[in-house]
Coordinates of C-alpha atoms and ligand atoms in Angstrom, one line a residue:
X1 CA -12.5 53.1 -95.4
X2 CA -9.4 54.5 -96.9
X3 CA -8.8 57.6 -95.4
X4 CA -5.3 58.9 -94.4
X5 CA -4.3 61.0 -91.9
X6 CA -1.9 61.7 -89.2
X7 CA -2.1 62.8 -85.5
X8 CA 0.9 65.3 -85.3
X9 CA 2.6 66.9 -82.3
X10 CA 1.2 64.9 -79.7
X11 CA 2.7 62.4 -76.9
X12 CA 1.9 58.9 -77.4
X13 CA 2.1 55.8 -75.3
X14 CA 3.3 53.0 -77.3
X15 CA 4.8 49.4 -76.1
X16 CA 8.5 51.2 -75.9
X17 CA 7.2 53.9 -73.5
X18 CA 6.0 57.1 -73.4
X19 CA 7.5 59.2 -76.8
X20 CA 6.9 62.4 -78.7
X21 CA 5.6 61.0 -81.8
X22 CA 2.8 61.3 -84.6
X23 CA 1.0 58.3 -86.0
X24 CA -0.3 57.8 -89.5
X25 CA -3.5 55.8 -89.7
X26 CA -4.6 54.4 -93.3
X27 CA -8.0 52.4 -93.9
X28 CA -8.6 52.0 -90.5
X29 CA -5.1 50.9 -89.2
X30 CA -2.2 52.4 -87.7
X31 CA -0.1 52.8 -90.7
X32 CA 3.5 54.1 -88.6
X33 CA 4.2 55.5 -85.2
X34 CA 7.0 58.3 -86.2
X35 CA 7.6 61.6 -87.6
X36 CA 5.6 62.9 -90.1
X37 CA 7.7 65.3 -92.4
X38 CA 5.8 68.4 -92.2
X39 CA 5.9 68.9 -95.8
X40 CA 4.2 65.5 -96.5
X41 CA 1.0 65.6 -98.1
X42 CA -1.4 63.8 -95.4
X43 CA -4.2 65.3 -94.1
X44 CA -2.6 66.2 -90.1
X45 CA -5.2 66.9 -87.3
X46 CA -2.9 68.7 -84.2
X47 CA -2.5 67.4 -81.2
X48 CA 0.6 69.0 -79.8
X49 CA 0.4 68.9 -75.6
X50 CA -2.1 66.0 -76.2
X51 CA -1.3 62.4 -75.1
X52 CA -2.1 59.9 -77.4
X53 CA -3.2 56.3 -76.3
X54 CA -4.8 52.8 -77.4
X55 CA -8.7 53.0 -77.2
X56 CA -9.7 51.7 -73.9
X57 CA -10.5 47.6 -73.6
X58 CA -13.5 47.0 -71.1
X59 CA -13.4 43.5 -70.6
X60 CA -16.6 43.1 -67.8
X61 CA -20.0 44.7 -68.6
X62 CA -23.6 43.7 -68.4
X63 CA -25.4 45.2 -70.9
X64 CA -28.9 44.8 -71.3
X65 CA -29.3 41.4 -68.5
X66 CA -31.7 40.1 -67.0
X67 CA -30.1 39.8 -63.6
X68 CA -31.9 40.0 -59.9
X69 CA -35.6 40.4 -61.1
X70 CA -34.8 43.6 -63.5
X71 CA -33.0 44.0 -66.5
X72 CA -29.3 46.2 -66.8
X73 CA -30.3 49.6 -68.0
X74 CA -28.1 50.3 -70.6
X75 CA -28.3 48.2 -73.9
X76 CA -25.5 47.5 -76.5
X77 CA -26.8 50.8 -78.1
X78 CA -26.4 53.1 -75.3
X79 CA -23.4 51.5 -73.5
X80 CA -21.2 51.7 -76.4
X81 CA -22.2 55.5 -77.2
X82 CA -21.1 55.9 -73.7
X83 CA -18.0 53.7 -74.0
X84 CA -17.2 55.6 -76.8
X85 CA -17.3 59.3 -75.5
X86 CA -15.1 57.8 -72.5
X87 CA -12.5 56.8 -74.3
X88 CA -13.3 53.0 -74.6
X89 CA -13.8 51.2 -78.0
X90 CA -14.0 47.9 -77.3
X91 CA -15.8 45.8 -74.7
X92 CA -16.6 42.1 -73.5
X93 CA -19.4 41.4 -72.4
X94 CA -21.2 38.6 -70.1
X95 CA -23.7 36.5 -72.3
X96 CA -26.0 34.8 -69.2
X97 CA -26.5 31.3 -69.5
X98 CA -30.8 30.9 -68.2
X99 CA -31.3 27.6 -66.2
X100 CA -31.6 24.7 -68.8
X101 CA -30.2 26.6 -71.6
X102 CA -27.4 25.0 -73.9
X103 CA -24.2 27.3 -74.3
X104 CA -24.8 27.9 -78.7
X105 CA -28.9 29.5 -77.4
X106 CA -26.9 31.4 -75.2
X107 CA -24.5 32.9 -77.4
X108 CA -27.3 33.6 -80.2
X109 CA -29.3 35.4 -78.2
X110 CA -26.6 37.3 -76.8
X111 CA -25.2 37.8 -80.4
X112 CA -29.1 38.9 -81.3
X113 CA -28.9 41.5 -79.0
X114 CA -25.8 43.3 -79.8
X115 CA -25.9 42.9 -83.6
X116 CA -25.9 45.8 -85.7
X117 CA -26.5 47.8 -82.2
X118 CA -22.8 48.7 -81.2
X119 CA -21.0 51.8 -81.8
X120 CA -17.9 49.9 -80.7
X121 CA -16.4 46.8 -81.2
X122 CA -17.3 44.0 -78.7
X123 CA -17.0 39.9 -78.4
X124 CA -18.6 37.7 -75.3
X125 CA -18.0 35.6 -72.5
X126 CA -20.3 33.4 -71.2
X127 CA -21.5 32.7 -68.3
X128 CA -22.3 29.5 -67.2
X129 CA -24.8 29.1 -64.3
X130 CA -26.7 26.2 -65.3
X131 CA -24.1 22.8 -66.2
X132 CA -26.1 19.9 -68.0
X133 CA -24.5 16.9 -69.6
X134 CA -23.7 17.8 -72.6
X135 CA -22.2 21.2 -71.0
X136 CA -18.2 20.0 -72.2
X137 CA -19.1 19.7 -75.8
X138 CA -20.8 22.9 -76.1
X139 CA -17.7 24.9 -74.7
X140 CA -15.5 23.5 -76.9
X141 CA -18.4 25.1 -79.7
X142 CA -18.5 28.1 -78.3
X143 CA -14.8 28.2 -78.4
X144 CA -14.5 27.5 -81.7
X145 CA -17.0 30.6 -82.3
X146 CA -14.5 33.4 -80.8
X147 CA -15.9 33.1 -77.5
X148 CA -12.9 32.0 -75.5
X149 CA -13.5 33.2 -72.0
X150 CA -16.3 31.4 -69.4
X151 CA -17.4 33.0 -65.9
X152 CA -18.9 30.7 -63.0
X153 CA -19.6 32.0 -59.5
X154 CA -19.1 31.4 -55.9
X155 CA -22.2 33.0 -54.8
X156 CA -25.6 34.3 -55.3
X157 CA -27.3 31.0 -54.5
X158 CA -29.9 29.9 -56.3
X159 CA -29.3 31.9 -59.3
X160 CA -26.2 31.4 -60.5
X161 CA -23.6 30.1 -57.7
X162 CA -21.8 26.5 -58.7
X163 CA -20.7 23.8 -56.4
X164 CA -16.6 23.4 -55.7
X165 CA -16.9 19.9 -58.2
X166 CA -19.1 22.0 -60.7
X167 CA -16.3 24.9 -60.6
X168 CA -13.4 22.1 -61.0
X169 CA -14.7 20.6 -64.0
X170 CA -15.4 23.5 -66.0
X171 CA -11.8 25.0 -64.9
X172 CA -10.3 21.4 -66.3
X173 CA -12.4 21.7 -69.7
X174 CA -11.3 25.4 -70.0
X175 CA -7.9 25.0 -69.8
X176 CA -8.3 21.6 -72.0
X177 CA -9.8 24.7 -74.3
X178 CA -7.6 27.3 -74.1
X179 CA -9.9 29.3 -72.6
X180 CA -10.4 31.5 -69.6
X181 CA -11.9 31.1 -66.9
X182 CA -13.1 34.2 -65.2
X183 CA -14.3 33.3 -61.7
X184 CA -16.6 35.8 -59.2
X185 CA -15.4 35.0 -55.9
X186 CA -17.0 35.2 -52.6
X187 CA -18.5 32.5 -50.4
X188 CA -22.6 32.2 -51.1
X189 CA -22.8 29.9 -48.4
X190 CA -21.4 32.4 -45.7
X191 CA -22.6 35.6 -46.9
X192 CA -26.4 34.0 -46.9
X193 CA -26.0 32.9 -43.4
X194 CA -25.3 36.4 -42.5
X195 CA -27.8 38.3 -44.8
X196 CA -30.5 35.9 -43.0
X197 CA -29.4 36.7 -39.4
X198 CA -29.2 40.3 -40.6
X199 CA -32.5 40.1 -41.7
X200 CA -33.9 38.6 -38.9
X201 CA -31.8 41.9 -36.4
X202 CA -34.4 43.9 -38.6
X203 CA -31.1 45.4 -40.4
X204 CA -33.1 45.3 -44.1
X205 CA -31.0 48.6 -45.6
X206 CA -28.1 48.8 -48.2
X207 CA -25.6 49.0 -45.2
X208 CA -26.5 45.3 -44.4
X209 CA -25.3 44.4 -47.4
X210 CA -21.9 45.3 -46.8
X211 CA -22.2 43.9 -43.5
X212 CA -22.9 40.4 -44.9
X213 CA -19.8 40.4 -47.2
X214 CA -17.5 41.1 -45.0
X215 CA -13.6 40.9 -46.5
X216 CA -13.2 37.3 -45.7
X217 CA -15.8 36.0 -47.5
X218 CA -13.8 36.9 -51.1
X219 CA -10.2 36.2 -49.4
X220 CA -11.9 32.4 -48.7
X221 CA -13.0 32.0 -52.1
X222 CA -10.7 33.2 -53.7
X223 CA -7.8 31.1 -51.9
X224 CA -10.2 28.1 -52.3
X225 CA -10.6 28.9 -56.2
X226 CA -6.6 28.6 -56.3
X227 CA -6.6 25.4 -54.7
X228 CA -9.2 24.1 -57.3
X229 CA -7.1 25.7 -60.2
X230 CA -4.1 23.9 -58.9
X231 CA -5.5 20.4 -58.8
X232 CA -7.1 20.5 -62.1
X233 CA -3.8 22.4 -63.0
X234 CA -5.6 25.1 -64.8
X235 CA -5.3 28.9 -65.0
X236 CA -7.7 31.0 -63.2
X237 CA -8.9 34.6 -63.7
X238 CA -10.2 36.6 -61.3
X239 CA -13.1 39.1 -61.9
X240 CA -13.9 42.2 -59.6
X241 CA -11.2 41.7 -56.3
X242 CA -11.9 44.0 -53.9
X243 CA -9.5 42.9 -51.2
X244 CA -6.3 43.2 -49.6
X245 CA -6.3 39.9 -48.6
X246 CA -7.1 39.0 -52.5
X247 CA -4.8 40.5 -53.6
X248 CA -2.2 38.5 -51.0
X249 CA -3.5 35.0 -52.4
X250 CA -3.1 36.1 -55.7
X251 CA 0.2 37.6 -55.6
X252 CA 1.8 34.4 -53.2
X253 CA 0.3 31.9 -56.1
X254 CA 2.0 34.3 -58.6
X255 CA 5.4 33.6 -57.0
X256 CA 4.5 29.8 -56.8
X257 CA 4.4 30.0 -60.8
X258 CA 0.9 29.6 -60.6
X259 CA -0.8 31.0 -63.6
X260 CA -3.4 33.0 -61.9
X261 CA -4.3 36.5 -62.9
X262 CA -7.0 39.1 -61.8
X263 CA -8.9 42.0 -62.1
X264 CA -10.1 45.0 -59.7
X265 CA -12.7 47.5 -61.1
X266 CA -13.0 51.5 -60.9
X267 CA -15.0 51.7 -57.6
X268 CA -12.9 49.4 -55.6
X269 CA -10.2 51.7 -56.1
X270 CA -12.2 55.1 -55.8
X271 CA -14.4 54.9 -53.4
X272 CA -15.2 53.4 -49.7
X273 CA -17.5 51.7 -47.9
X274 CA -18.3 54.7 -45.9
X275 CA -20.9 55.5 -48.7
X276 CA -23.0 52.3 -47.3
X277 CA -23.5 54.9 -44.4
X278 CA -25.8 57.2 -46.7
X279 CA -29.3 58.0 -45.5
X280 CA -32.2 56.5 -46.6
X281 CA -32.1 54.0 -49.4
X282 CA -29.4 56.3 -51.0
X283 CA -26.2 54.1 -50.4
X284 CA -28.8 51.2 -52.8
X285 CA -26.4 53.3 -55.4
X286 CA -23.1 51.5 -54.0
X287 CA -25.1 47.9 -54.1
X288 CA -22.1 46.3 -56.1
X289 CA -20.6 42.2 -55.2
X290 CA -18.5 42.4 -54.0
X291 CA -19.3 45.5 -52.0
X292 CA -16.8 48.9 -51.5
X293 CA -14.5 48.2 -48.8
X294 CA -11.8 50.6 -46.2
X295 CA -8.5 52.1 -47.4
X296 CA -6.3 49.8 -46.4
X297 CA -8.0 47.3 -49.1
X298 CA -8.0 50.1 -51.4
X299 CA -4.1 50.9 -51.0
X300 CA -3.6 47.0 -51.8
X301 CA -5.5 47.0 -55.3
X302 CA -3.3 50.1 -56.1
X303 CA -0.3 48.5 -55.2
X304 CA -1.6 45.7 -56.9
X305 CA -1.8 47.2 -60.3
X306 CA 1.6 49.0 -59.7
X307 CA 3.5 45.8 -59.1
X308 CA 1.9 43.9 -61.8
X309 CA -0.4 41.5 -59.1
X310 CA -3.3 42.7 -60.7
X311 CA -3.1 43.1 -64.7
X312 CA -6.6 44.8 -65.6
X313 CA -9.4 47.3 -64.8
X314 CA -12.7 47.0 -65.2
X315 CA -16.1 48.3 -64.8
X316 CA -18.0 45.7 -64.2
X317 CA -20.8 47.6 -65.8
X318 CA -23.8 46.4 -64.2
X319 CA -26.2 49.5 -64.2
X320 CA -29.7 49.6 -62.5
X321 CA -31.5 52.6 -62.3
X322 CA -32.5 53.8 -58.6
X323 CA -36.1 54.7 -59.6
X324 CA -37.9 51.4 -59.9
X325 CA -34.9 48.9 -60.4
X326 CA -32.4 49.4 -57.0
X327 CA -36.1 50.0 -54.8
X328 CA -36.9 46.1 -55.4
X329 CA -35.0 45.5 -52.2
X330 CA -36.6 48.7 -50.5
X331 CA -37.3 46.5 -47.8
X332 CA -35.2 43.7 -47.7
X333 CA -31.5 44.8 -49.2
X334 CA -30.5 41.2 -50.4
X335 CA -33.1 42.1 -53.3
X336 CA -31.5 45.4 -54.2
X337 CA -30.4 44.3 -57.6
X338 CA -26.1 44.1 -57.2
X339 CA -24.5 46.6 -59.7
X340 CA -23.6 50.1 -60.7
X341 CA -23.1 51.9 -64.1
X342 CA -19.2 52.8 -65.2
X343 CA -18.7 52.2 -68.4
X344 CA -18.3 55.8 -69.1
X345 CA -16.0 57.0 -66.3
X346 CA -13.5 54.0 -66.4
X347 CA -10.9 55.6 -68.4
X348 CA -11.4 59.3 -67.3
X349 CA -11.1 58.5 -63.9
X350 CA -8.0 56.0 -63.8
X351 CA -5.9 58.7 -65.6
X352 CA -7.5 61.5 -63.6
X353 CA -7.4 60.1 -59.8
X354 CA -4.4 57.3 -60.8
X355 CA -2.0 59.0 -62.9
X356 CA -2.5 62.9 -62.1
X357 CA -2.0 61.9 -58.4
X358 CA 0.8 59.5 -59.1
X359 CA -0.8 55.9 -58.4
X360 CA 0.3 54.6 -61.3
X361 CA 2.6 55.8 -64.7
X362 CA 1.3 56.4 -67.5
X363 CA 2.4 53.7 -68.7
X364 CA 0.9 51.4 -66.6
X365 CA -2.4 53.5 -66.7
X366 CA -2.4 52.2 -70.5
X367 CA -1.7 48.6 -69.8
X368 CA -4.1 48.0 -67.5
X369 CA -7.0 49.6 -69.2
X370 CA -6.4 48.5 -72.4
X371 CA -3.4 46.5 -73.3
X372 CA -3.5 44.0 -70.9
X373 CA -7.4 43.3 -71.0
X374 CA -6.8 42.9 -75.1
X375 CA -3.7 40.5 -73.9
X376 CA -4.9 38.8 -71.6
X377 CA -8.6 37.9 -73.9
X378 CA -7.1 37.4 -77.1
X379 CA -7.6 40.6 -79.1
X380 CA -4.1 41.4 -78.8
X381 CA -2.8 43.3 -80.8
X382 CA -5.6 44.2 -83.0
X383 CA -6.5 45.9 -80.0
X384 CA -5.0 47.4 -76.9
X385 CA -1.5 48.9 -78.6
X386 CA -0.4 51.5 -81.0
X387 CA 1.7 50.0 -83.0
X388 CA 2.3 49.4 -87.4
X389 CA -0.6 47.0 -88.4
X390 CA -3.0 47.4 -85.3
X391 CA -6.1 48.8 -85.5
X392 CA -6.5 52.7 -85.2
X393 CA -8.7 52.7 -81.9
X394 CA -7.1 55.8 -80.4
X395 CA -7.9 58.3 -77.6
X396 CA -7.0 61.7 -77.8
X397 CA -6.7 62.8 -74.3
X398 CA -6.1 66.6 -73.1
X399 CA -4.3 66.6 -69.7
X400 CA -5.0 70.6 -69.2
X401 CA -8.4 70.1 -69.3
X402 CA -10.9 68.4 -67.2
X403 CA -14.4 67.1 -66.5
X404 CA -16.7 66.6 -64.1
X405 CA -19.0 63.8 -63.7
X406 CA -22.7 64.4 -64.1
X407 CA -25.3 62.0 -64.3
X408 CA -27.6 64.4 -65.8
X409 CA -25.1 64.9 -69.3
X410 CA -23.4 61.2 -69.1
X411 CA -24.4 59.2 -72.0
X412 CA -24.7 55.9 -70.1
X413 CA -28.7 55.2 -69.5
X414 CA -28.9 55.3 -65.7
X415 CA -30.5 57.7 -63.2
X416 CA -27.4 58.3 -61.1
X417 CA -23.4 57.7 -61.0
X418 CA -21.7 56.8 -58.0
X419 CA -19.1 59.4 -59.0
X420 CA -21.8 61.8 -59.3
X421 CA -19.7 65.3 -59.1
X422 CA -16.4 64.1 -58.9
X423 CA -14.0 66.5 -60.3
X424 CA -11.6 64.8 -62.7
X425 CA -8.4 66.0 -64.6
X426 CA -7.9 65.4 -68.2
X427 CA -10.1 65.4 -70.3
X428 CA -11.0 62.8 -73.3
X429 CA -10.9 65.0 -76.3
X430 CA -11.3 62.5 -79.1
X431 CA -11.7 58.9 -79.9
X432 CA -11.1 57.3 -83.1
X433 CA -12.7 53.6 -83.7
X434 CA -10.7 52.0 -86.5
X435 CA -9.7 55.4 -87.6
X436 CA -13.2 56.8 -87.4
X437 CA -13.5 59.8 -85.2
X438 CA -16.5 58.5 -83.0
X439 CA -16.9 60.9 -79.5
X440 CA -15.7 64.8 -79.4
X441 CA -15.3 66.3 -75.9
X442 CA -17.7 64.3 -74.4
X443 CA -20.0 63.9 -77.8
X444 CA -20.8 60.4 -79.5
X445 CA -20.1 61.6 -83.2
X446 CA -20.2 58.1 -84.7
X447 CA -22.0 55.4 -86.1
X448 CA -25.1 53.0 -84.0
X449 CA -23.7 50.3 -85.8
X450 CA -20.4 50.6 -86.4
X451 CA -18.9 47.8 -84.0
X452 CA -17.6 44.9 -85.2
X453 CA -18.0 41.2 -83.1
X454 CA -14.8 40.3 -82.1
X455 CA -14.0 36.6 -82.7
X456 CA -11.4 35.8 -80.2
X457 CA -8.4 33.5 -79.8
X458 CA -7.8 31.5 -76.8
X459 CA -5.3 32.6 -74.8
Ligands
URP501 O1 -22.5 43.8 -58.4 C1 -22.2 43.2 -59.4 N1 -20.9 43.0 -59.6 N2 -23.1 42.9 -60.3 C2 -22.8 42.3 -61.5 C3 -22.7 40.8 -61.5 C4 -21.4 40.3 -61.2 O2 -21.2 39.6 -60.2 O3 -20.4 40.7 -61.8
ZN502 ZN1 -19.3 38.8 -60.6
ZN503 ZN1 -19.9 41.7 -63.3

């Protein structure tokens, strides 16, 4: 790819702040953030009273999963078209280790299914909910393949939860590694007690699944997860907080010089647990773990990401259509498969309901969606920064304009968005994938199989 070109005019948010600037992009880099001389002979696409940012790093999806007795309804084809036309061009994505399956089977089926499918650029974690003997030697092989990150959880029993001495050892070999360990954290044990007796009350709906995670059972986890991390003296990642009180643990092991870190996703900052209050099986649609939670939590994540506590934003795109994939747990809730689509809206809706309202800079708007996430997994700074030598993964974004959010003209493959309606300001206008325009105003323009696998370093 050798084509040359320049973004004039526009504002763009670089590592030194937020600066009137054009960049030049050759062969799918970012040739020099700067002026252009107008009388330079470089093909110049305007974007004067556009601001200019690094393409969006999404570093928790679930694309095309088997997870909860059905299967994530967006594949790496579909998710990434929608990635791409919200302003995201690269993601990580959660390769799920099946009971008696050795990590390298894991990582080639995974690798099977996203090959030559991905508009975007993408790598893997893996997550392991299965140990077996030989479990240490195959991290350090999937390692060595770019797949630097691991996830265990704390919950869903039977499925995929790991014992305290399971979660210790692999947060001993992963730091031995390098690597990351992402960790979901709420206390199975607790919250099955409770679904059970809610069960037994006859309380079978969506609601009761908020009711049976109730905030302690992350804070407990999580603060237990720390205590782990500290004796096996190994950093810990956080995936999905929800909570004031997570927030809290995280931020007092901060100031202990802990290295522990975390993330908080779109819907635990946007929306509360109210919704569980819908009629009918309609609040199925908020069916996320951990589950929405109350204002006051909510005012914590954003502090959270203001002060620095919390480094990233997610998706956690997890998306399960309502018609015939949410009703499995029509009658009994704890089978509603957990998850909800947001690939698409990530981006959009931080800058449109976090920067427009003044919740976070624009600065920080850009860190936590994308350069932190590429930091923090190793793709940094290939990815997540505009800066000489990086690649071109831009957004164009238009901060007159605005969207609203449909789920009948999204791209991602799901019968419903929990932000379905929401008005939001600003407007993704263009996207660029190593210089390659690839989504116009809200249209995927590039190519199926453009992205690249991301080999990753560890951290
Ligand atoms: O509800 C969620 N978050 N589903 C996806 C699986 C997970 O725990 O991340
Ligand atoms: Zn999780
Ligand atoms: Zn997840």
């Amino acid at each position: 790819m050798s084509r040359r070109f320049g973004l004039v005019g526009g504002t763009v948010v670089t590592e030194d702040g937020v600066q009137a600037s054009d960049v030049l992009i050759e062969s799918g880099r970012i040739e020099s953030v700067g002026q252009i001389p107008p009388s330079a002979d470089i093909e110049k696409v305007d974007v004067r009273g556009k601001i200019v940012i690094p393409g969006g790093v999404d570093v928790h999806t679930h694309l095309d999963t088997p997870f909860m007795g059905a299967v994530t309804s967006d594949d790496h084809a579909s998710a990434s078209r929608a990635a791409a036309v919200g302003g995201t061009t690269t993601y990580v994505d959660y390769a799920f280790q099946r009971p008696g399956e050795r990590l390298p089977e894991v990582l080639g089926r995974w690798a099977g299914r996203a090959g030559g499918r991905s508009a975007i650029d993408f790598s893997f974690h893996l997550a392991v909910t299965s140990p077996y003997p030989d479990l240490v030697a195959d991290m350090a092989l999937v390692v060595a393949d770019g797949v630097t990150s691991f996830k265990v959880f704390m919950a869903y029993k039977g499925l995929a939860m790991l014992d305290d001495g399971q979660l210790f050892s692999i947060l001993d070999e992963s730091s031995r590694l390098g690597a990351t360990l992402c960790v979901h954290a709420e206390n199975g044990h607790v919250i099955d007690v409770l679904a059970e007796r809610l069960v037994r009350a006859g309380r079978t709906g969506p609601l009761a699944h908020m009711l049976s995670r109730p905030p302690e059972t992350e804070v407990e986890a999580v603060r237990r997860a720390i205590a782990l991390a500290n004796m096996a003296d190994a950093p810990i990642y956080f995936v999905h907080l929800s909570t004031a009180g997570a927030v809290a643990a995280v931020a007092e092991a901060q100031r202990a010089g802990r290295p522990v870190s975390g993330e908080t996703c779109t819907h635990y900052l946007l929306l509360d647990e109210d919704l569980y209050h819908a009629p009918g099986f309609e609040a199925a649609k908020y069916v996320v773990s951990p589950p929405l939670r109350g204002r006051e939590h909510r005012e914590q994540l954003w502090r959270g990401l203001r002060e620095g506590t919390l480094g990233v934003v997610s998706s956690d795109h997890c998306p399960f259509c309502m018609d015939g994939q949410k009703t499995l747990g029509a009658d009994d809730f704890r089978r509603i498969p957990n998850g909800a689509p947001g690939i698409e809206h990530r981006v959009p809706l931080l800058y449109g309901h976090g920067v427009r309202p003044g919740r976070l800079s624009l600065e920080r708007f850009v860190d936590v969606v994308s350069t932190e996430p590429a930091r923090r997994f190793g793709l940094y700074p290939t990815k997540g920064v505009i800066r000489r030598g990086s690649d071109a993964d831009l957004v164009v974004l238009d901060p007159q304009a605005a969207s609203v959010v449909l789920a009948q003209t999204m791209t991602q493959n799901c019968d419903y968005t929990p932000f379905e309606r929401w008005h939001v300001p600003g407007r993704v206008d263009a996207v660029y994938l190593r210089g390659e325009l690839i989504a116009r105003r809200g249209r995927f323009v590039g190519r199926q199989d453009a992205g690249k696998f991301l080999a990753r370093r560890p951290a």
